PDB file of C-alpha atoms in Angstrom:
ATOM      1  CA  HIS A   1     119.748 104.620  84.607  1.00 41.00           C
ATOM      2  CA  ILE A   2     120.003 100.995  83.514  1.00 46.00           C
ATOM      3  CA  ASP A   3     123.823 101.574  81.879  1.00 50.00           C
ATOM      4  CA  ASP A   4     124.381 101.875  85.970  1.00 67.00           C
ATOM      5  CA  ASP A   5     123.652  98.631  86.933  1.00 84.00           C
ATOM      6  CA  THR A   6     125.274  95.470  87.119  1.00 93.00           C
ATOM      7  CA  VAL A   7     124.470  92.254  85.665  1.00 95.00           C
ATOM      8  CA  VAL A   8     123.637  91.034  89.790  1.00 96.00           C
ATOM      9  CA  HIS A   9     120.767  93.988  89.031  1.00 96.00           C
ATOM     10  CA  GLU A  10     119.874  92.980  85.984  1.00 95.00           C
ATOM     11  CA  ALA A  11     119.116  89.643  87.062  1.00 97.00           C
ATOM     12  CA  ALA A  12     117.031  90.713  90.128  1.00 97.00           C
ATOM     13  CA  PHE A  13     114.969  92.514  88.212  1.00 95.00           C
ATOM     14  CA  TRP A  14     113.645  90.311  85.833  1.00 96.00           C
ATOM     15  CA  GLY A  15     113.339  87.681  88.335  1.00 96.00           C
ATOM     16  CA  LYS A  16     116.177  85.367  87.225  1.00 97.00           C
ATOM     17  CA  LEU A  17     116.970  82.896  89.805  1.00 98.00           C
ATOM     18  CA  ASN A  18     119.185  80.433  87.917  1.00 97.00           C
ATOM     19  CA  VAL A  19     121.284  83.515  86.783  1.00 97.00           C
ATOM     20  CA  LEU A  20     122.043  84.364  90.088  1.00 97.00           C
ATOM     21  CA  LYS A  21     122.767  81.590  91.082  1.00 97.00           C
ATOM     22  CA  TRP A  22     125.192  81.235  88.633  1.00 97.00           C
ATOM     23  CA  LEU A  23     126.449  84.910  89.150  1.00 97.00           C
ATOM     24  CA  LYS A  24     127.783  83.799  93.088  1.00 97.00           C
ATOM     25  CA  ASP A  25     128.785  80.629  91.702  1.00 97.00           C
ATOM     26  CA  HIS A  26     131.279  82.215  89.783  1.00 96.00           C
ATOM     27  CA  GLY A  27     132.163  84.694  92.770  1.00 95.00           C
ATOM     28  CA  PHE A  28     130.053  88.100  92.120  1.00 96.00           C
ATOM     29  CA  ASP A  29     129.075  90.104  94.497  1.00 96.00           C
ATOM     30  CA  LEU A  30     125.617  90.108  95.317  1.00 97.00           C
ATOM     31  CA  ALA A  31     125.577  93.316  97.481  1.00 95.00           C
ATOM     32  CA  THR A  32     127.060  94.947  95.473  1.00 95.00           C
ATOM     33  CA  LYS A  33     125.556  98.906  94.741  1.00 94.00           C
ATOM     34  CA  SER A  34     124.650 100.489  91.555  1.00 92.00           C
ATOM     35  CA  LYS A  35     126.815 103.896  90.361  1.00 88.00           C
ATOM     36  CA  PHE A  36     123.933 106.428  90.168  1.00 85.00           C
ATOM     37  CA  ASP A  37     121.202 105.172  92.837  1.00 90.00           C
ATOM     38  CA  GLY A  38     123.174 103.432  95.564  1.00 94.00           C
ATOM     39  CA  GLU A  39     120.778 100.272  95.241  1.00 95.00           C
ATOM     40  CA  THR A  40     121.328  96.552  95.760  1.00 96.00           C
ATOM     41  CA  ALA A  41     120.002  94.207  93.934  1.00 97.00           C
ATOM     42  CA  ALA A  42     117.482  93.149  96.566  1.00 97.00           C
ATOM     43  CA  HIS A  43     115.896  97.215  95.557  1.00 96.00           C
ATOM     44  CA  LYS A  44     114.992  95.655  92.300  1.00 95.00           C
ATOM     45  CA  ALA A  45     113.887  92.502  92.920  1.00 95.00           C
ATOM     46  CA  ALA A  46     111.523  94.247  95.851  1.00 94.00           C
ATOM     47  CA  TRP A  47     110.835  96.996  92.849  1.00 92.00           C
ATOM     48  CA  MET A  48     110.142  94.141  90.949  1.00 92.00           C
ATOM     49  CA  GLY A  49     107.824  91.979  93.342  1.00 91.00           C
ATOM     50  CA  HIS A  50     109.897  89.091  93.327  1.00 94.00           C
ATOM     51  CA  LEU A  51     109.986  88.068  96.910  1.00 95.00           C
ATOM     52  CA  HIS A  52     111.752  84.232  95.671  1.00 96.00           C
ATOM     53  CA  ILE A  53     114.613  86.495  94.946  1.00 97.00           C
ATOM     54  CA  LEU A  54     114.339  89.051  97.840  1.00 96.00           C
ATOM     55  CA  LYS A  55     113.895  85.862 100.172  1.00 98.00           C
ATOM     56  CA  TRP A  56     117.140  83.988  98.452  1.00 98.00           C
ATOM     57  CA  LEU A  57     119.019  87.296  98.547  1.00 98.00           C
ATOM     58  CA  GLU A  58     118.795  87.328 102.039  1.00 97.00           C
ATOM     59  CA  LYS A  59     119.717  83.763 102.880  1.00 97.00           C
ATOM     60  CA  ASN A  60     122.633  84.894 100.679  1.00 97.00           C
ATOM     61  CA  GLY A  61     123.878  87.777 102.859  1.00 96.00           C
ATOM     62  CA  VAL A  62     122.393  90.912 101.102  1.00 97.00           C
ATOM     63  CA  ASP A  63     121.567  93.358 103.720  1.00 96.00           C
ATOM     64  CA  LEU A  64     117.503  94.242 103.240  1.00 96.00           C
ATOM     65  CA  ALA A  65     117.608  97.122 105.526  1.00 95.00           C
ATOM     66  CA  ALA A  66     120.452  98.893 103.354  1.00 96.00           C
ATOM     67  CA  LYS A  67     119.558 102.394 102.004  1.00 95.00           C
ATOM     68  CA  ASP A  68     120.334 104.138  98.517  1.00 94.00           C
ATOM     69  CA  ARG A  69     121.821 107.142  98.024  1.00 93.00           C
ATOM     70  CA  HIS A  70     117.913 108.978  98.570  1.00 92.00           C
ATOM     71  CA  GLY A  71     117.806 107.142 101.652  1.00 93.00           C
ATOM     72  CA  ASN A  72     115.240 104.586 100.420  1.00 92.00           C
ATOM     73  CA  THR A  73     115.525 100.546 101.215  1.00 93.00           C
ATOM     74  CA  VAL A  74     113.481  97.627  99.943  1.00 95.00           C
ATOM     75  CA  LEU A  75     110.628  98.513 101.823  1.00 93.00           C
ATOM     76  CA  HIS A  76     110.235 102.240  99.971  1.00 90.00           C
ATOM     77  CA  GLU A  77     110.596 100.144  96.709  1.00 90.00           C
ATOM     78  CA  ALA A  78     108.006  97.369  97.444  1.00 89.00           C
ATOM     79  CA  ALA A  79     106.066  99.923  98.142  1.00 85.00           C
ATOM     80  CA  GLY A  80     106.435 101.220  94.682  1.00 74.00           C
ATOM     81  CA  HIS A  81     103.554  99.879  92.973  1.00 64.00           C
ATOM     82  CA  ALA A  82     100.479  98.123  93.325  1.00 60.00           C
ATOM     83  CA  SER A  83     100.826  94.532  91.464  1.00 65.00           C
ATOM     84  CA  ASP A  84     100.119  91.202  93.690  1.00 66.00           C
ATOM     85  CA  GLY A  85     103.907  90.583  93.725  1.00 67.00           C
ATOM     86  CA  GLN A  86     104.772  94.148  95.181  1.00 80.00           C
ATOM     87  CA  LEU A  87     102.181  93.380  98.095  1.00 86.00           C
ATOM     88  CA  LYS A  88     102.915  90.179  98.836  1.00 90.00           C
ATOM     89  CA  THR A  89     106.584  91.555  99.279  1.00 92.00           C
ATOM     90  CA  LEU A  90     105.150  94.463 101.449  1.00 92.00           C
ATOM     91  CA  LYS A  91     103.561  92.379 103.860  1.00 93.00           C
ATOM     92  CA  TRP A  92     106.410  89.764 103.888  1.00 95.00           C
ATOM     93  CA  LEU A  93     108.849  92.861 104.695  1.00 95.00           C
ATOM     94  CA  VAL A  94     106.287  93.684 107.188  1.00 96.00           C
ATOM     95  CA  LEU A  95     104.639  91.220 109.197  1.00 96.00           C
ATOM     96  CA  GLU A  96     107.983  89.154 108.796  1.00 96.00           C
ATOM     97  CA  LYS A  97     111.076  90.790 108.277  1.00 96.00           C
ATOM     98  CA  LYS A  98     109.775  93.525 111.360  1.00 96.00           C
ATOM     99  CA  PHE A  99     109.998  96.971 108.855  1.00 96.00           C
ATOM    100  CA  ASP A 100     109.002  99.962 110.342  1.00 96.00           C
ATOM    101  CA  VAL A 101     105.685 100.926 109.064  1.00 95.00           C
ATOM    102  CA  ASN A 102     106.662 104.754 109.214  1.00 96.00           C
ATOM    103  CA  GLU A 103     110.400 104.475 107.333  1.00 93.00           C
ATOM    104  CA  ALA A 104     110.705 107.448 106.026  1.00 94.00           C
ATOM    105  CA  ASP A 105     113.797 107.982 103.646  1.00 92.00           C
ATOM    106  CA  ALA A 106     116.289 111.697 103.110  1.00 92.00           C
ATOM    107  CA  LEU A 107     113.360 113.435 102.610  1.00 93.00           C
ATOM    108  CA  GLY A 108     111.002 112.648 104.865  1.00 95.00           C
ATOM    109  CA  GLN A 109     108.550 110.725 102.599  1.00 94.00           C
ATOM    110  CA  THR A 110     107.288 107.642 104.503  1.00 95.00           C
ATOM    111  CA  LEU A 111     105.544 104.886 102.439  1.00 93.00           C
ATOM    112  CA  ALA A 112     101.678 105.937 103.220  1.00 95.00           C
ATOM    113  CA  MET A 113     103.277 108.844 100.648  1.00 95.00           C
ATOM    114  CA  ASP A 114     104.569 106.652  97.929  1.00 92.00           C
ATOM    115  CA  LEU A 115     101.827 104.534  97.980  1.00 93.00           C
ATOM    116  CA  ALA A 116      99.334 108.085  98.414  1.00 94.00           C
ATOM    117  CA  GLY A 117     101.199 109.429  95.293  1.00 91.00           C
ATOM    118  CA  ASN A 118     101.145 106.138  93.194  1.00 89.00           C
ATOM    119  CA  ALA A 119      97.150 105.746  93.628  1.00 90.00           C
ATOM    120  CA  ASN A 120      98.151 102.654  95.510  1.00 90.00           C
ATOM    121  CA  LEU A 121      94.967 102.816  97.841  1.00 92.00           C
ATOM    122  CA  LYS A 122      94.240  98.308  98.235  1.00 90.00           C
ATOM    123  CA  PRO A 123      97.967  98.599  99.891  1.00 91.00           C
ATOM    124  CA  LEU A 124      97.511 101.683 101.336  1.00 94.00           C
ATOM    125  CA  LYS A 125      94.845 101.032 103.279  1.00 94.00           C
ATOM    126  CA  TRP A 126      96.415  97.795 104.562  1.00 94.00           C
ATOM    127  CA  LEU A 127      99.712  99.883 105.805  1.00 94.00           C
ATOM    128  CA  ALA A 128      96.865 101.999 108.040  1.00 96.00           C
ATOM    129  CA  GLU A 129      96.202  98.554 109.148  1.00 96.00           C
ATOM    130  CA  GLN A 130      99.674  97.732 110.745  1.00 96.00           C
ATOM    131  CA  GLY A 131      99.942 101.270 112.039  1.00 96.00           C
ATOM    132  CA  ALA A 132     101.109 103.825 109.446  1.00 97.00           C
ATOM    133  CA  ASP A 133     100.759 107.209 110.220  1.00 97.00           C
ATOM    134  CA  LEU A 134      98.547 109.016 108.022  1.00 97.00           C
ATOM    135  CA  LEU A 135      99.418 112.701 109.334  1.00 95.00           C
ATOM    136  CA  ALA A 136     103.290 112.427 108.823  1.00 96.00           C
ATOM    137  CA  LYS A 137     104.281 114.926 107.441  1.00 95.00           C
ATOM    138  CA  ASP A 138     107.134 115.350 104.581  1.00 95.00           C
ATOM    139  CA  ARG A 139     109.881 117.875 105.244  1.00 94.00           C
ATOM    140  CA  LEU A 140     107.633 119.963 102.331  1.00 92.00           C
ATOM    141  CA  GLY A 141     105.018 119.742 105.051  1.00 92.00           C
ATOM    142  CA  LYS A 142     103.430 117.431 102.931  1.00 93.00           C
ATOM    143  CA  THR A 143     100.502 114.564 103.746  1.00 94.00           C
ATOM    144  CA  ALA A 144      99.969 111.256 101.712  1.00 95.00           C
ATOM    145  CA  ALA A 145      97.177 112.986 100.986  1.00 92.00           C
ATOM    146  CA  ASP A 146      98.847 116.499  99.339  1.00 91.00           C
ATOM    147  CA  HIS A 147     100.738 113.482  97.062  1.00 92.00           C
ATOM    148  CA  ALA A 148      97.769 112.041  96.152  1.00 91.00           C
ATOM    149  CA  ALA A 149      96.281 115.658  95.469  1.00 87.00           C
ATOM    150  CA  GLN A 150      99.165 117.029  93.366  1.00 86.00           C
ATOM    151  CA  PHE A 151      98.098 114.333  90.767  1.00 85.00           C
ATOM    152  CA  SER A 152      95.251 114.137  90.665  1.00 74.00           C
ATOM    153  CA  ASP A 153      94.697 115.605  87.408  1.00 70.00           C
ATOM    154  CA  HIS A 154      96.178 112.185  86.481  1.00 75.00           C
ATOM    155  CA  GLY A 155      92.768 110.557  86.483  1.00 80.00           C
ATOM    156  CA  PRO A 156      90.585 109.605  89.197  1.00 86.00           C
ATOM    157  CA  LYS A 157      92.353 107.143  91.038  1.00 89.00           C
ATOM    158  CA  TYR A 158      93.910 109.791  93.407  1.00 89.00           C
ATOM    159  CA  ARG A 159      91.113 111.532  93.394  1.00 85.00           C
ATOM    160  CA  LYS A 160      90.063 108.345  95.234  1.00 90.00           C
ATOM    161  CA  VAL A 161      92.449 107.801  97.215  1.00 92.00           C
ATOM    162  CA  VAL A 162      92.516 111.720  98.794  1.00 88.00           C
ATOM    163  CA  LYS A 163      88.851 111.619  99.340  1.00 87.00           C
ATOM    164  CA  TRP A 164      89.341 108.413 101.297  1.00 93.00           C
ATOM    165  CA  LEU A 165      92.590 109.748 103.221  1.00 93.00           C
ATOM    166  CA  VAL A 166      90.135 113.595 103.282  1.00 87.00           C
ATOM    167  CA  GLU A 167      86.878 111.767 104.693  1.00 85.00           C
ATOM    168  CA  GLU A 168      88.002 108.860 106.759  1.00 91.00           C
ATOM    169  CA  LYS A 169      91.016 109.167 108.290  1.00 93.00           C
ATOM    170  CA  ASN A 170      91.158 112.980 108.457  1.00 89.00           C
ATOM    171  CA  VAL A 171      93.739 113.832 106.814  1.00 90.00           C
ATOM    172  CA  PRO A 172      94.788 117.163 105.759  1.00 85.00           C
ATOM    173  CA  VAL A 173      95.282 118.992 102.905  1.00 82.00           C
ATOM    174  CA  MET A 174      97.254 121.856 101.913  1.00 79.00           C
ATOM    175  CA  ALA A 175      96.008 124.822 100.078  1.00 67.00           C
ATOM    176  CA  GLU A 176      97.968 124.409  96.806  1.00 67.00           C
ATOM    177  CA  THR A 177      97.895 121.134  96.625  1.00 70.00           C
ATOM    178  CA  GLY A 178      94.033 120.908  96.926  1.00 64.00           C
ATOM    179  CA  ALA A 179      93.829 123.585  94.457  1.00 60.00           C
ATOM    180  CA  VAL A 180      95.303 121.048  92.109  1.00 62.00           C
ATOM    181  CA  LEU A 181      91.955 118.386  93.160  1.00 63.00           C
ATOM    182  CA  LEU A 182      89.769 121.478  92.867  1.00 59.00           C
ATOM    183  CA  GLU A 183      90.264 122.459  89.799  1.00 57.00           C
ATOM    184  CA  THR A 184      90.484 119.213  88.056  1.00 58.00           C
ATOM    185  CA  GLU A 185      87.316 118.522  89.770  1.00 54.00           C
ATOM    186  CA  SER A 186      85.507 121.652  88.604  1.00 49.00           C
ATOM    187  CA  GLN A 187      86.621 121.101  85.136  1.00 51.00           C
ATOM    188  CA  GLU A 188      85.807 117.152  84.735  1.00 52.00           C
ATOM    189  CA  SER A 189      82.430 117.814  86.989  1.00 46.00           C
ATOM    190  CA  GLN A 190      82.340 113.660  87.553  1.00 39.00           C
ATOM    191  CA  GLU A 191      81.577 113.779  90.744  1.00 40.00           C
ATOM    192  CA  GLU A 192      80.638 115.953  94.408  1.00 40.00           C
ATOM    193  CA  THR A 193      83.821 115.928  96.309  1.00 40.00           C
ATOM    194  CA  LEU A 194      84.966 119.088  96.785  1.00 38.00           C
ATOM    195  CA  PRO A 195      83.104 119.827 100.266  1.00 41.00           C
ATOM    196  CA  VAL A 196      85.458 117.474 101.589  1.00 43.00           C
ATOM    197  CA  PHE A 197      88.716 118.777 101.668  1.00 42.00           C
ATOM    198  CA  CYS A 198      87.760 121.606 104.136  1.00 43.00           C
ATOM    199  CA  ARG A 199      86.118 119.832 106.822  1.00 40.00           C
ATOM    200  CA  TYR A 200      89.058 119.845 108.791  1.00 39.00           C
ATOM    201  CA  LYS A 201      92.472 121.690 109.779  1.00 37.00           C
ATOM    202  CA  GLY A 202      95.128 123.492 107.480  1.00 44.00           C
ATOM    203  CA  CYS A 203      92.476 124.182 104.661  1.00 48.00           C
ATOM    204  CA  SER A 204      93.039 127.883 103.272  1.00 48.00           C
ATOM    205  CA  ALA A 205      89.735 130.056 103.510  1.00 43.00           C
ATOM    206  CA  LEU A 206      90.734 131.071  99.667  1.00 47.00           C
ATOM    207  CA  LEU A 207      90.281 126.895  99.093  1.00 52.00           C
ATOM    208  CA  TRP A 208      86.968 127.293 101.504  1.00 46.00           C
ATOM    209  CA  ALA A 209      85.346 129.673  98.961  1.00 47.00           C
ATOM    210  CA  ALA A 210      86.667 127.616  95.675  1.00 50.00           C
ATOM    211  CA  ASP A 211      84.842 124.666  97.148  1.00 48.00           C
ATOM    212  CA  LYS A 212      81.310 126.443  97.725  1.00 45.00           C
ATOM    213  CA  ALA A 213      81.475 128.795  95.152  1.00 44.00           C
ATOM    214  CA  LYS A 214      82.972 126.295  92.893  1.00 40.00           C
ATOM    215  CA  LEU A 215      84.950 128.926  91.908  1.00 37.00           C
ATOM    216  CA  ALA A 216      88.520 128.358  89.349  1.00 35.00           C
ATOM    217  CA  MET A 217      90.574 130.876  91.888  1.00 36.00           C
ATOM    218  CA  TYR A 218      93.118 130.048  94.087  1.00 36.00           C
ATOM    219  CA  LYS A 219      94.865 133.191  94.626  1.00 36.00           C
ATOM    220  CA  LEU A 220      95.396 136.650  95.427  1.00 36.00           C
ATOM    221  CA  LYS A 221      97.970 139.121  93.888  1.00 35.00           C
ATOM    222  CA  GLY A 222      99.647 136.187  93.149  1.00 38.00           C
ATOM    223  CA  GLU A 223      99.531 134.933  96.359  1.00 39.00           C
ATOM    224  CA  TRP A 224      98.936 131.951  98.372  1.00 36.00           C
ATOM    225  CA  PHE A 225      96.326 132.495 101.068  1.00 37.00           C
ATOM    226  CA  ALA A 226      98.162 131.404 104.461  1.00 36.00           C
ATOM    227  CA  GLN A 227      96.354 128.428 106.057  1.00 36.00           C
ATOM    228  CA  THR A 228      94.257 128.559 108.987  1.00 35.00           C
ATOM    229  CA  PRO A 229      92.879 126.038 111.364  1.00 35.00           C
ATOM    230  CA  SER A 230      89.242 127.569 111.122  1.00 37.00           C
ATOM    231  CA  GLY A 231      87.876 131.223 110.128  1.00 38.00           C
ATOM    232  CA  VAL A 232      86.727 132.274 106.833  1.00 39.00           C
ATOM    233  CA  ASP A 233      84.947 135.420 107.785  1.00 37.00           C
ATOM    234  CA  ALA A 234      86.529 138.308 105.113  1.00 33.00           C
ATOM    235  CA  MET A 235      88.313 136.012 103.256  1.00 43.00           C
ATOM    236  CA  LEU A 236      85.187 134.280 102.458  1.00 44.00           C
ATOM    237  CA  TYR A 237      83.234 137.303 101.035  1.00 37.00           C
ATOM    238  CA  ALA A 238      86.616 138.882  99.103  1.00 41.00           C
ATOM    239  CA  ALA A 239      86.761 134.978  97.508  1.00 46.00           C
ATOM    240  CA  LYS A 240      83.576 135.517  96.482  1.00 43.00           C
ATOM    241  CA  MET A 241      83.225 138.840  95.147  1.00 40.00           C
TER     242      MET A 241
END
């Protein structure tokens, strides 16, 4: 939706500080919001990791806590990717500007979920060190591990994030998203990561059976098995059959 952005947004996006200064001197509103997403120039700068732009905008009256129509502040934008610039921006916002590491958008999606869903393990680990709640769930009941698992067929870096969250942080995975990972692993057979999902609560009996028996089968009569905290009795037998 680039057509909805103003020249102020574009200058911030591309990191053009001289252009922004010129625009300010000629009366342009630095805090203007885009028509479609309601983003400010600060959102654009944070997304691209332009920390110097973000600092300049703040000094010139742009509210870094302003939210777009999705409920995102610049903190969410800085968590969008894992470039060095964005990690520096993320650290500055958390450590110096005291943004809440558990901030959530309108859908209940946290920074940890954003980072996991983009397979950004390094900043995710750093965020966890700052007190991020990795067990938090969004409005659909998904954890950070779910946000990574649902894209596990996009490459091994997503599976690496899920493995870390589940094995080291005890973050549960829903049957639906876990099944995506199981199917991908069973097809590629790259490494033995299947058993990790059912060591913790939140795994369905059928998913456990698929894990143990390496079955590419996750539904019974078109329905997902209900999530259970433990127990694999009759369902386990049925799944193996």
